Amino acid sequence: MSRRSVLDWLNDIIAWGERLEGHLAGVNYESFLKDLKTQDAAAKCAEAIGVAANELAKLDPTLEARFPELQLGLAYRARNKLSHGYYMVEQQIVWTTVTISIPQTVAAARRAKSLL
């Protein structure tokens, strides 16, 4: 079993963030609400970013303290809510997550990658 590095997981966050950006290109909130495929694609990207965030937090517990804008804990909690349906997930929250929080996390992953 090969062990993935911090850079590998940061690259995953960036790659899934870029996929998400492509899925949401030209989509506004109203069209997002009407398009189940886009909702599913956005949720899949958010879940993958959450998995990577959790792996990063386990691999390097100091990473979030050094780069708080990565929001590793928040990304993983969002992943759990989406994946396991712990709570009723409102599409407004998903929209805010995929259009605001995740782009911030992706930008932070790029910065962290450049500094490591």
Short mmCIF file of N, CA, C and O in Angstrom, two decimals:
data_model
loop_
_atom_site.label_atom_id
_atom_site.label_comp_id
_atom_site.label_asym_id
_atom_site.label_seq_id
_atom_site.Cartn_x
_atom_site.Cartn_y
_atom_site.Cartn_z
N MET A 1 0.84 -1.17 0.00
CA MET A 1 0.00 0.00 0.00
C MET A 1 0.89 1.24 0.00
O MET A 1 1.75 1.40 0.83
N SER A 2 0.65 2.12 -0.95
CA SER A 2 1.45 3.33 -1.01
C SER A 2 0.78 4.42 -0.17
O SER A 2 -0.43 4.52 -0.09
N ARG A 3 1.60 5.21 0.44
CA ARG A 3 1.09 6.31 1.26
C ARG A 3 1.12 7.59 0.44
O ARG A 3 2.16 7.95 -0.12
N ARG A 4 0.01 8.26 0.39
CA ARG A 4 -0.08 9.51 -0.36
C ARG A 4 0.47 10.65 0.48
O ARG A 4 0.33 10.67 1.70
N SER A 5 1.04 11.62 -0.17
CA SER A 5 1.67 12.75 0.51
C SER A 5 0.70 13.92 0.66
O SER A 5 -0.38 13.94 0.05
N VAL A 6 1.11 14.89 1.45
CA VAL A 6 0.34 16.12 1.60
C VAL A 6 0.13 16.76 0.23
O VAL A 6 -0.98 17.20 -0.10
N LEU A 7 1.17 16.79 -0.57
CA LEU A 7 1.03 17.39 -1.91
C LEU A 7 0.03 16.63 -2.77
O LEU A 7 -0.72 17.24 -3.53
N ASP A 8 0.00 15.31 -2.64
CA ASP A 8 -0.98 14.52 -3.40
C ASP A 8 -2.41 14.92 -3.03
O ASP A 8 -3.26 15.12 -3.90
N TRP A 9 -2.66 15.05 -1.73
CA TRP A 9 -4.02 15.42 -1.28
C TRP A 9 -4.35 16.85 -1.64
O TRP A 9 -5.49 17.15 -2.01
N LEU A 10 -3.39 17.76 -1.56
CA LEU A 10 -3.63 19.13 -2.01
C LEU A 10 -3.97 19.15 -3.49
O LEU A 10 -4.87 19.88 -3.93
N ASN A 11 -3.25 18.35 -4.27
CA ASN A 11 -3.55 18.26 -5.70
C ASN A 11 -4.96 17.74 -5.94
O ASN A 11 -5.64 18.18 -6.88
N ASP A 12 -5.41 16.81 -5.11
CA ASP A 12 -6.79 16.31 -5.24
C ASP A 12 -7.80 17.42 -4.99
O ASP A 12 -8.78 17.55 -5.73
N ILE A 13 -7.58 18.22 -3.96
CA ILE A 13 -8.49 19.33 -3.68
C ILE A 13 -8.54 20.27 -4.87
O ILE A 13 -9.62 20.70 -5.30
N ILE A 14 -7.38 20.58 -5.42
CA ILE A 14 -7.32 21.49 -6.56
C ILE A 14 -8.04 20.88 -7.78
O ILE A 14 -8.85 21.54 -8.43
N ALA A 15 -7.77 19.62 -8.06
CA ALA A 15 -8.38 18.96 -9.22
C ALA A 15 -9.90 18.88 -9.10
O ALA A 15 -10.64 19.17 -10.05
N TRP A 16 -10.40 18.47 -7.92
CA TRP A 16 -11.85 18.40 -7.72
C TRP A 16 -12.47 19.79 -7.74
O TRP A 16 -13.59 19.97 -8.22
N GLY A 17 -11.75 20.78 -7.24
CA GLY A 17 -12.24 22.16 -7.30
C GLY A 17 -12.36 22.65 -8.73
O GLY A 17 -13.32 23.34 -9.09
N GLU A 18 -11.41 22.28 -9.57
CA GLU A 18 -11.47 22.65 -10.99
C GLU A 18 -12.63 21.95 -11.69
O GLU A 18 -13.31 22.54 -12.54
N ARG A 19 -12.86 20.68 -11.35
CA ARG A 19 -14.02 19.97 -11.90
C ARG A 19 -15.31 20.67 -11.49
O ARG A 19 -16.22 20.85 -12.30
N LEU A 20 -15.39 21.04 -10.21
CA LEU A 20 -16.57 21.72 -9.71
C LEU A 20 -16.79 23.03 -10.47
O LEU A 20 -17.92 23.34 -10.87
N GLU A 21 -15.73 23.76 -10.66
CA GLU A 21 -15.82 25.02 -11.39
C GLU A 21 -16.40 24.79 -12.79
O GLU A 21 -17.25 25.54 -13.26
N GLY A 22 -15.97 23.72 -13.44
CA GLY A 22 -16.50 23.39 -14.76
C GLY A 22 -17.97 23.03 -14.71
O GLY A 22 -18.75 23.44 -15.58
N HIS A 23 -18.38 22.27 -13.71
CA HIS A 23 -19.79 21.89 -13.57
C HIS A 23 -20.68 23.10 -13.34
O HIS A 23 -21.85 23.11 -13.75
N LEU A 24 -20.15 24.11 -12.67
CA LEU A 24 -20.95 25.28 -12.30
C LEU A 24 -20.82 26.44 -13.29
O LEU A 24 -21.49 27.46 -13.10
N ALA A 25 -20.02 26.28 -14.31
CA ALA A 25 -19.82 27.36 -15.28
C ALA A 25 -21.16 27.77 -15.90
O ALA A 25 -21.90 26.93 -16.42
N GLY A 26 -21.48 29.04 -15.78
CA GLY A 26 -22.72 29.56 -16.36
C GLY A 26 -23.98 29.21 -15.60
O GLY A 26 -25.09 29.46 -16.07
N VAL A 27 -23.84 28.61 -14.42
CA VAL A 27 -25.00 28.19 -13.64
C VAL A 27 -25.25 29.21 -12.53
O VAL A 27 -24.34 29.54 -11.78
N ASN A 28 -26.49 29.69 -12.43
CA ASN A 28 -26.86 30.54 -11.31
C ASN A 28 -27.68 29.72 -10.33
O ASN A 28 -27.98 28.55 -10.58
N TYR A 29 -28.03 30.31 -9.22
CA TYR A 29 -28.73 29.57 -8.17
C TYR A 29 -30.06 28.99 -8.66
O TYR A 29 -30.38 27.83 -8.37
N GLU A 30 -30.81 29.77 -9.41
CA GLU A 30 -32.11 29.28 -9.88
C GLU A 30 -31.96 28.07 -10.79
O GLU A 30 -32.70 27.09 -10.67
N SER A 31 -30.99 28.12 -11.69
CA SER A 31 -30.80 26.96 -12.59
C SER A 31 -30.20 25.78 -11.83
O SER A 31 -30.50 24.62 -12.14
N PHE A 32 -29.40 26.06 -10.80
CA PHE A 32 -28.86 24.99 -9.96
C PHE A 32 -30.00 24.22 -9.29
O PHE A 32 -30.00 22.99 -9.24
N LEU A 33 -30.99 24.95 -8.79
CA LEU A 33 -32.13 24.32 -8.12
C LEU A 33 -32.93 23.42 -9.05
O LEU A 33 -33.52 22.44 -8.61
N LYS A 34 -32.93 23.74 -10.33
CA LYS A 34 -33.72 22.98 -11.31
C LYS A 34 -32.96 21.82 -11.93
O LYS A 34 -33.56 20.98 -12.60
N ASP A 35 -31.65 21.78 -11.74
CA ASP A 35 -30.81 20.80 -12.45
C ASP A 35 -30.22 19.78 -11.48
O ASP A 35 -29.19 20.01 -10.85
N LEU A 36 -30.87 18.63 -11.40
CA LEU A 36 -30.42 17.59 -10.47
C LEU A 36 -29.04 17.05 -10.83
O LEU A 36 -28.26 16.68 -9.94
N LYS A 37 -28.71 17.00 -12.11
CA LYS A 37 -27.39 16.51 -12.50
C LYS A 37 -26.29 17.44 -11.98
O LYS A 37 -25.26 16.97 -11.50
N THR A 38 -26.51 18.73 -12.08
CA THR A 38 -25.52 19.68 -11.58
C THR A 38 -25.43 19.60 -10.06
O THR A 38 -24.34 19.64 -9.49
N GLN A 39 -26.57 19.44 -9.39
CA GLN A 39 -26.56 19.27 -7.94
C GLN A 39 -25.75 18.03 -7.56
O GLN A 39 -24.94 18.08 -6.63
N ASP A 40 -25.99 16.93 -8.27
CA ASP A 40 -25.27 15.69 -7.97
C ASP A 40 -23.77 15.83 -8.24
O ASP A 40 -22.95 15.37 -7.46
N ALA A 41 -23.42 16.48 -9.35
CA ALA A 41 -22.00 16.67 -9.69
C ALA A 41 -21.32 17.55 -8.65
O ALA A 41 -20.20 17.26 -8.22
N ALA A 42 -22.00 18.60 -8.24
CA ALA A 42 -21.42 19.51 -7.23
C ALA A 42 -21.24 18.78 -5.91
O ALA A 42 -20.20 18.92 -5.25
N ALA A 43 -22.22 17.98 -5.53
CA ALA A 43 -22.12 17.23 -4.28
C ALA A 43 -20.97 16.22 -4.34
O ALA A 43 -20.23 16.06 -3.36
N LYS A 44 -20.81 15.56 -5.47
CA LYS A 44 -19.71 14.59 -5.63
C LYS A 44 -18.35 15.28 -5.46
O LYS A 44 -17.46 14.77 -4.79
N CYS A 45 -18.19 16.44 -6.08
CA CYS A 45 -16.94 17.19 -5.95
C CYS A 45 -16.71 17.61 -4.50
O CYS A 45 -15.60 17.49 -3.98
N ALA A 46 -17.77 18.10 -3.86
CA ALA A 46 -17.65 18.52 -2.46
C ALA A 46 -17.27 17.34 -1.56
O ALA A 46 -16.44 17.48 -0.66
N GLU A 47 -17.86 16.18 -1.83
CA GLU A 47 -17.53 14.99 -1.04
C GLU A 47 -16.07 14.60 -1.23
O GLU A 47 -15.37 14.28 -0.26
N ALA A 48 -15.58 14.63 -2.46
CA ALA A 48 -14.19 14.26 -2.73
C ALA A 48 -13.22 15.23 -2.06
O ALA A 48 -12.19 14.82 -1.51
N ILE A 49 -13.56 16.50 -2.07
CA ILE A 49 -12.73 17.50 -1.40
C ILE A 49 -12.74 17.26 0.11
O ILE A 49 -11.71 17.36 0.77
N GLY A 50 -13.88 16.88 0.65
CA GLY A 50 -13.97 16.56 2.07
C GLY A 50 -13.13 15.37 2.47
O GLY A 50 -12.50 15.38 3.53
N VAL A 51 -13.11 14.36 1.62
CA VAL A 51 -12.26 13.18 1.89
C VAL A 51 -10.80 13.61 1.90
O VAL A 51 -10.04 13.24 2.81
N ALA A 52 -10.40 14.38 0.91
CA ALA A 52 -9.01 14.84 0.84
C ALA A 52 -8.67 15.70 2.06
O ALA A 52 -7.58 15.58 2.63
N ALA A 53 -9.60 16.55 2.47
CA ALA A 53 -9.38 17.39 3.65
C ALA A 53 -9.15 16.55 4.90
O ALA A 53 -8.25 16.83 5.70
N ASN A 54 -9.95 15.52 5.07
CA ASN A 54 -9.80 14.64 6.23
C ASN A 54 -8.45 13.92 6.19
O ASN A 54 -7.76 13.82 7.22
N GLU A 55 -8.06 13.44 5.04
CA GLU A 55 -6.77 12.76 4.92
C GLU A 55 -5.62 13.72 5.21
O GLU A 55 -4.64 13.34 5.85
N LEU A 56 -5.73 14.95 4.74
CA LEU A 56 -4.70 15.96 5.03
C LEU A 56 -4.60 16.22 6.53
O LEU A 56 -3.50 16.30 7.07
N ALA A 57 -5.75 16.36 7.18
CA ALA A 57 -5.75 16.64 8.62
C ALA A 57 -5.11 15.49 9.40
O ALA A 57 -4.41 15.73 10.39
N LYS A 58 -5.34 14.27 8.96
CA LYS A 58 -4.74 13.11 9.64
C LYS A 58 -3.24 13.02 9.33
O LYS A 58 -2.44 12.70 10.21
N LEU A 59 -2.87 13.31 8.09
CA LEU A 59 -1.48 13.18 7.67
C LEU A 59 -0.60 14.25 8.30
O LEU A 59 0.54 13.97 8.71
N ASP A 60 -1.11 15.47 8.39
CA ASP A 60 -0.35 16.57 8.98
C ASP A 60 -1.28 17.42 9.84
O ASP A 60 -1.91 18.36 9.36
N PRO A 61 -1.38 17.07 11.13
CA PRO A 61 -2.29 17.79 12.03
C PRO A 61 -1.97 19.28 12.18
O PRO A 61 -2.81 20.04 12.64
N THR A 62 -0.79 19.71 11.80
CA THR A 62 -0.43 21.13 11.91
C THR A 62 -0.86 21.94 10.68
O THR A 62 -0.79 23.16 10.71
N LEU A 63 -1.29 21.27 9.65
CA LEU A 63 -1.58 21.95 8.37
C LEU A 63 -2.69 22.98 8.51
O LEU A 63 -2.56 24.11 8.01
N GLU A 64 -3.77 22.63 9.18
CA GLU A 64 -4.88 23.59 9.30
C GLU A 64 -4.49 24.79 10.15
O GLU A 64 -4.93 25.90 9.88
N ALA A 65 -3.64 24.59 11.14
CA ALA A 65 -3.18 25.73 11.95
C ALA A 65 -2.30 26.65 11.10
O ALA A 65 -2.36 27.87 11.25
N ARG A 66 -1.49 26.06 10.22
CA ARG A 66 -0.62 26.87 9.36
C ARG A 66 -1.38 27.52 8.21
O ARG A 66 -1.01 28.59 7.75
N PHE A 67 -2.45 26.86 7.75
CA PHE A 67 -3.25 27.35 6.63
C PHE A 67 -4.73 27.24 7.00
O PHE A 67 -5.47 26.41 6.47
N PRO A 68 -5.21 28.09 7.91
CA PRO A 68 -6.60 27.97 8.38
C PRO A 68 -7.63 28.14 7.28
O PRO A 68 -8.73 27.60 7.36
N GLU A 69 -7.26 28.87 6.24
CA GLU A 69 -8.21 29.08 5.14
C GLU A 69 -8.49 27.81 4.34
O GLU A 69 -9.40 27.77 3.53
N LEU A 70 -7.71 26.73 4.61
CA LEU A 70 -8.03 25.44 4.00
C LEU A 70 -9.36 24.89 4.50
O LEU A 70 -10.02 24.14 3.79
N GLN A 71 -9.74 25.26 5.73
CA GLN A 71 -11.02 24.84 6.29
C GLN A 71 -11.19 23.31 6.26
O GLN A 71 -12.24 22.79 5.87
N LEU A 72 -10.16 22.59 6.65
CA LEU A 72 -10.17 21.12 6.54
C LEU A 72 -11.31 20.49 7.34
O LEU A 72 -12.02 19.62 6.83
N GLY A 73 -11.49 20.93 8.57
CA GLY A 73 -12.55 20.37 9.39
C GLY A 73 -13.93 20.65 8.81
O GLY A 73 -14.80 19.77 8.76
N LEU A 74 -14.13 21.87 8.36
CA LEU A 74 -15.41 22.25 7.76
C LEU A 74 -15.69 21.45 6.49
O LEU A 74 -16.81 20.99 6.26
N ALA A 75 -14.66 21.27 5.67
CA ALA A 75 -14.82 20.50 4.43
C ALA A 75 -15.21 19.06 4.73
O ALA A 75 -16.07 18.47 4.06
N TYR A 76 -14.61 18.48 5.75
CA TYR A 76 -14.93 17.10 6.10
C TYR A 76 -16.34 16.98 6.68
O TYR A 76 -17.07 16.04 6.37
N ARG A 77 -16.73 17.94 7.51
CA ARG A 77 -18.09 17.91 8.05
C ARG A 77 -19.13 18.06 6.94
O ARG A 77 -20.16 17.38 6.95
N ALA A 78 -18.85 18.91 5.96
CA ALA A 78 -19.77 19.06 4.82
C ALA A 78 -19.85 17.75 4.05
O ALA A 78 -20.94 17.33 3.64
N ARG A 79 -18.73 17.09 3.89
CA ARG A 79 -18.71 15.80 3.21
C ARG A 79 -19.59 14.79 3.94
O ARG A 79 -20.37 14.06 3.32
N ASN A 80 -19.48 14.74 5.24
CA ASN A 80 -20.29 13.80 6.02
C ASN A 80 -21.78 14.08 5.88
O ASN A 80 -22.58 13.15 5.73
N LYS A 81 -22.14 15.34 5.91
CA LYS A 81 -23.56 15.69 5.77
C LYS A 81 -24.08 15.28 4.39
O LYS A 81 -25.18 14.75 4.27
N LEU A 82 -23.28 15.52 3.36
CA LEU A 82 -23.70 15.15 2.01
C LEU A 82 -23.73 13.64 1.80
O LEU A 82 -24.66 13.10 1.21
N SER A 83 -22.71 12.97 2.28
CA SER A 83 -22.57 11.53 2.04
C SER A 83 -23.53 10.69 2.84
O SER A 83 -24.08 9.71 2.34
N HIS A 84 -23.70 11.05 4.10
CA HIS A 84 -24.45 10.20 5.01
C HIS A 84 -25.84 10.72 5.33
O HIS A 84 -26.60 10.04 6.02
N GLY A 85 -26.14 11.92 4.86
CA GLY A 85 -27.45 12.47 5.14
C GLY A 85 -27.72 12.64 6.62
O GLY A 85 -28.82 12.40 7.08
N TYR A 86 -26.68 13.03 7.38
CA TYR A 86 -26.85 13.21 8.82
C TYR A 86 -27.96 14.21 9.13
O TYR A 86 -28.68 14.10 10.10
N TYR A 87 -28.05 15.22 8.32
CA TYR A 87 -29.07 16.25 8.51
C TYR A 87 -29.70 16.52 7.15
O TYR A 87 -29.12 16.24 6.12
N MET A 88 -30.86 17.08 7.18
CA MET A 88 -31.48 17.49 5.93
C MET A 88 -30.60 18.59 5.32
O MET A 88 -30.32 19.59 5.98
N VAL A 89 -30.13 18.37 4.12
CA VAL A 89 -29.24 19.33 3.48
C VAL A 89 -30.07 20.23 2.57
O VAL A 89 -30.70 19.77 1.63
N GLU A 90 -30.07 21.50 2.89
CA GLU A 90 -30.78 22.47 2.07
C GLU A 90 -29.90 22.86 0.89
O GLU A 90 -28.69 23.06 1.04
N GLN A 91 -30.52 22.99 -0.26
CA GLN A 91 -29.76 23.33 -1.47
C GLN A 91 -29.10 24.70 -1.36
O GLN A 91 -28.05 24.92 -1.95
N GLN A 92 -29.66 25.62 -0.60
CA GLN A 92 -29.02 26.92 -0.39
C GLN A 92 -27.66 26.73 0.28
O GLN A 92 -26.69 27.38 -0.08
N ILE A 93 -27.59 25.81 1.24
CA ILE A 93 -26.32 25.54 1.92
C ILE A 93 -25.33 24.89 0.97
O ILE A 93 -24.15 25.25 0.94
N VAL A 94 -25.81 23.95 0.16
CA VAL A 94 -24.94 23.32 -0.83
C VAL A 94 -24.42 24.38 -1.80
O VAL A 94 -23.22 24.44 -2.09
N TRP A 95 -25.30 25.25 -2.28
CA TRP A 95 -24.91 26.30 -3.22
C TRP A 95 -23.83 27.20 -2.61
O TRP A 95 -22.82 27.50 -3.24
N THR A 96 -24.04 27.62 -1.38
CA THR A 96 -23.06 28.47 -0.71
C THR A 96 -21.73 27.74 -0.55
O THR A 96 -20.66 28.32 -0.77
N THR A 97 -21.81 26.47 -0.20
CA THR A 97 -20.60 25.67 -0.03
C THR A 97 -19.82 25.57 -1.34
O THR A 97 -18.61 25.80 -1.37
N VAL A 98 -20.52 25.25 -2.42
CA VAL A 98 -19.81 24.99 -3.69
C VAL A 98 -19.43 26.27 -4.43
O VAL A 98 -18.54 26.24 -5.27
N THR A 99 -20.07 27.39 -4.10
CA THR A 99 -19.72 28.64 -4.80
C THR A 99 -18.84 29.58 -3.98
O THR A 99 -18.20 30.46 -4.55
N ILE A 100 -18.80 29.38 -2.67
CA ILE A 100 -18.00 30.28 -1.82
C ILE A 100 -16.93 29.51 -1.05
O ILE A 100 -15.73 29.76 -1.20
N SER A 101 -17.35 28.56 -0.22
CA SER A 101 -16.40 27.87 0.66
C SER A 101 -15.39 27.04 -0.10
O SER A 101 -14.18 27.11 0.19
N ILE A 102 -15.85 26.24 -1.05
CA ILE A 102 -14.91 25.38 -1.77
C ILE A 102 -13.92 26.18 -2.61
O ILE A 102 -12.72 25.89 -2.57
N PRO A 103 -14.36 27.21 -3.34
CA PRO A 103 -13.35 28.01 -4.06
C PRO A 103 -12.29 28.61 -3.13
O PRO A 103 -11.11 28.69 -3.48
N GLN A 104 -12.70 29.00 -1.91
CA GLN A 104 -11.73 29.51 -0.94
C GLN A 104 -10.75 28.41 -0.52
O GLN A 104 -9.55 28.65 -0.39
N THR A 105 -11.28 27.21 -0.32
CA THR A 105 -10.43 26.07 0.07
C THR A 105 -9.47 25.72 -1.06
O THR A 105 -8.29 25.45 -0.81
N VAL A 106 -9.94 25.75 -2.29
CA VAL A 106 -9.09 25.44 -3.44
C VAL A 106 -7.98 26.48 -3.57
O VAL A 106 -6.81 26.13 -3.79
N ALA A 107 -8.33 27.75 -3.41
CA ALA A 107 -7.31 28.80 -3.48
C ALA A 107 -6.28 28.60 -2.36
O ALA A 107 -5.07 28.76 -2.59
N ALA A 108 -6.74 28.24 -1.18
CA ALA A 108 -5.82 28.00 -0.06
C ALA A 108 -4.94 26.78 -0.34
O ALA A 108 -3.76 26.78 0.02
N ALA A 109 -5.49 25.76 -0.97
CA ALA A 109 -4.69 24.57 -1.32
C ALA A 109 -3.59 24.95 -2.31
O ALA A 109 -2.46 24.46 -2.20
N ARG A 110 -3.91 25.81 -3.24
CA ARG A 110 -2.87 26.27 -4.19
C ARG A 110 -1.77 27.03 -3.46
O ARG A 110 -0.60 26.83 -3.74
N ARG A 111 -2.17 27.91 -2.53
CA ARG A 111 -1.17 28.67 -1.76
C ARG A 111 -0.31 27.72 -0.91
O ARG A 111 0.92 27.84 -0.87
N ALA A 112 -0.97 26.82 -0.23
CA ALA A 112 -0.23 25.86 0.64
C ALA A 112 0.74 25.05 -0.20
O ALA A 112 1.90 24.85 0.20
N LYS A 113 0.28 24.58 -1.34
CA LYS A 113 1.14 23.77 -2.22
C LYS A 113 2.37 24.56 -2.64
O LYS A 113 3.48 24.03 -2.67
N SER A 114 2.19 25.83 -2.93
CA SER A 114 3.33 26.65 -3.39
C SER A 114 4.32 26.92 -2.27
O SER A 114 5.48 27.23 -2.53
N LEU A 115 3.87 26.84 -1.02
CA LEU A 115 4.73 27.15 0.13
C LEU A 115 5.35 25.93 0.77
O LEU A 115 6.23 26.04 1.62
N LEU A 116 4.87 24.75 0.42
CA LEU A 116 5.41 23.53 1.03
C LEU A 116 6.57 22.96 0.23
O LEU A 116 6.78 23.17 -0.87
#
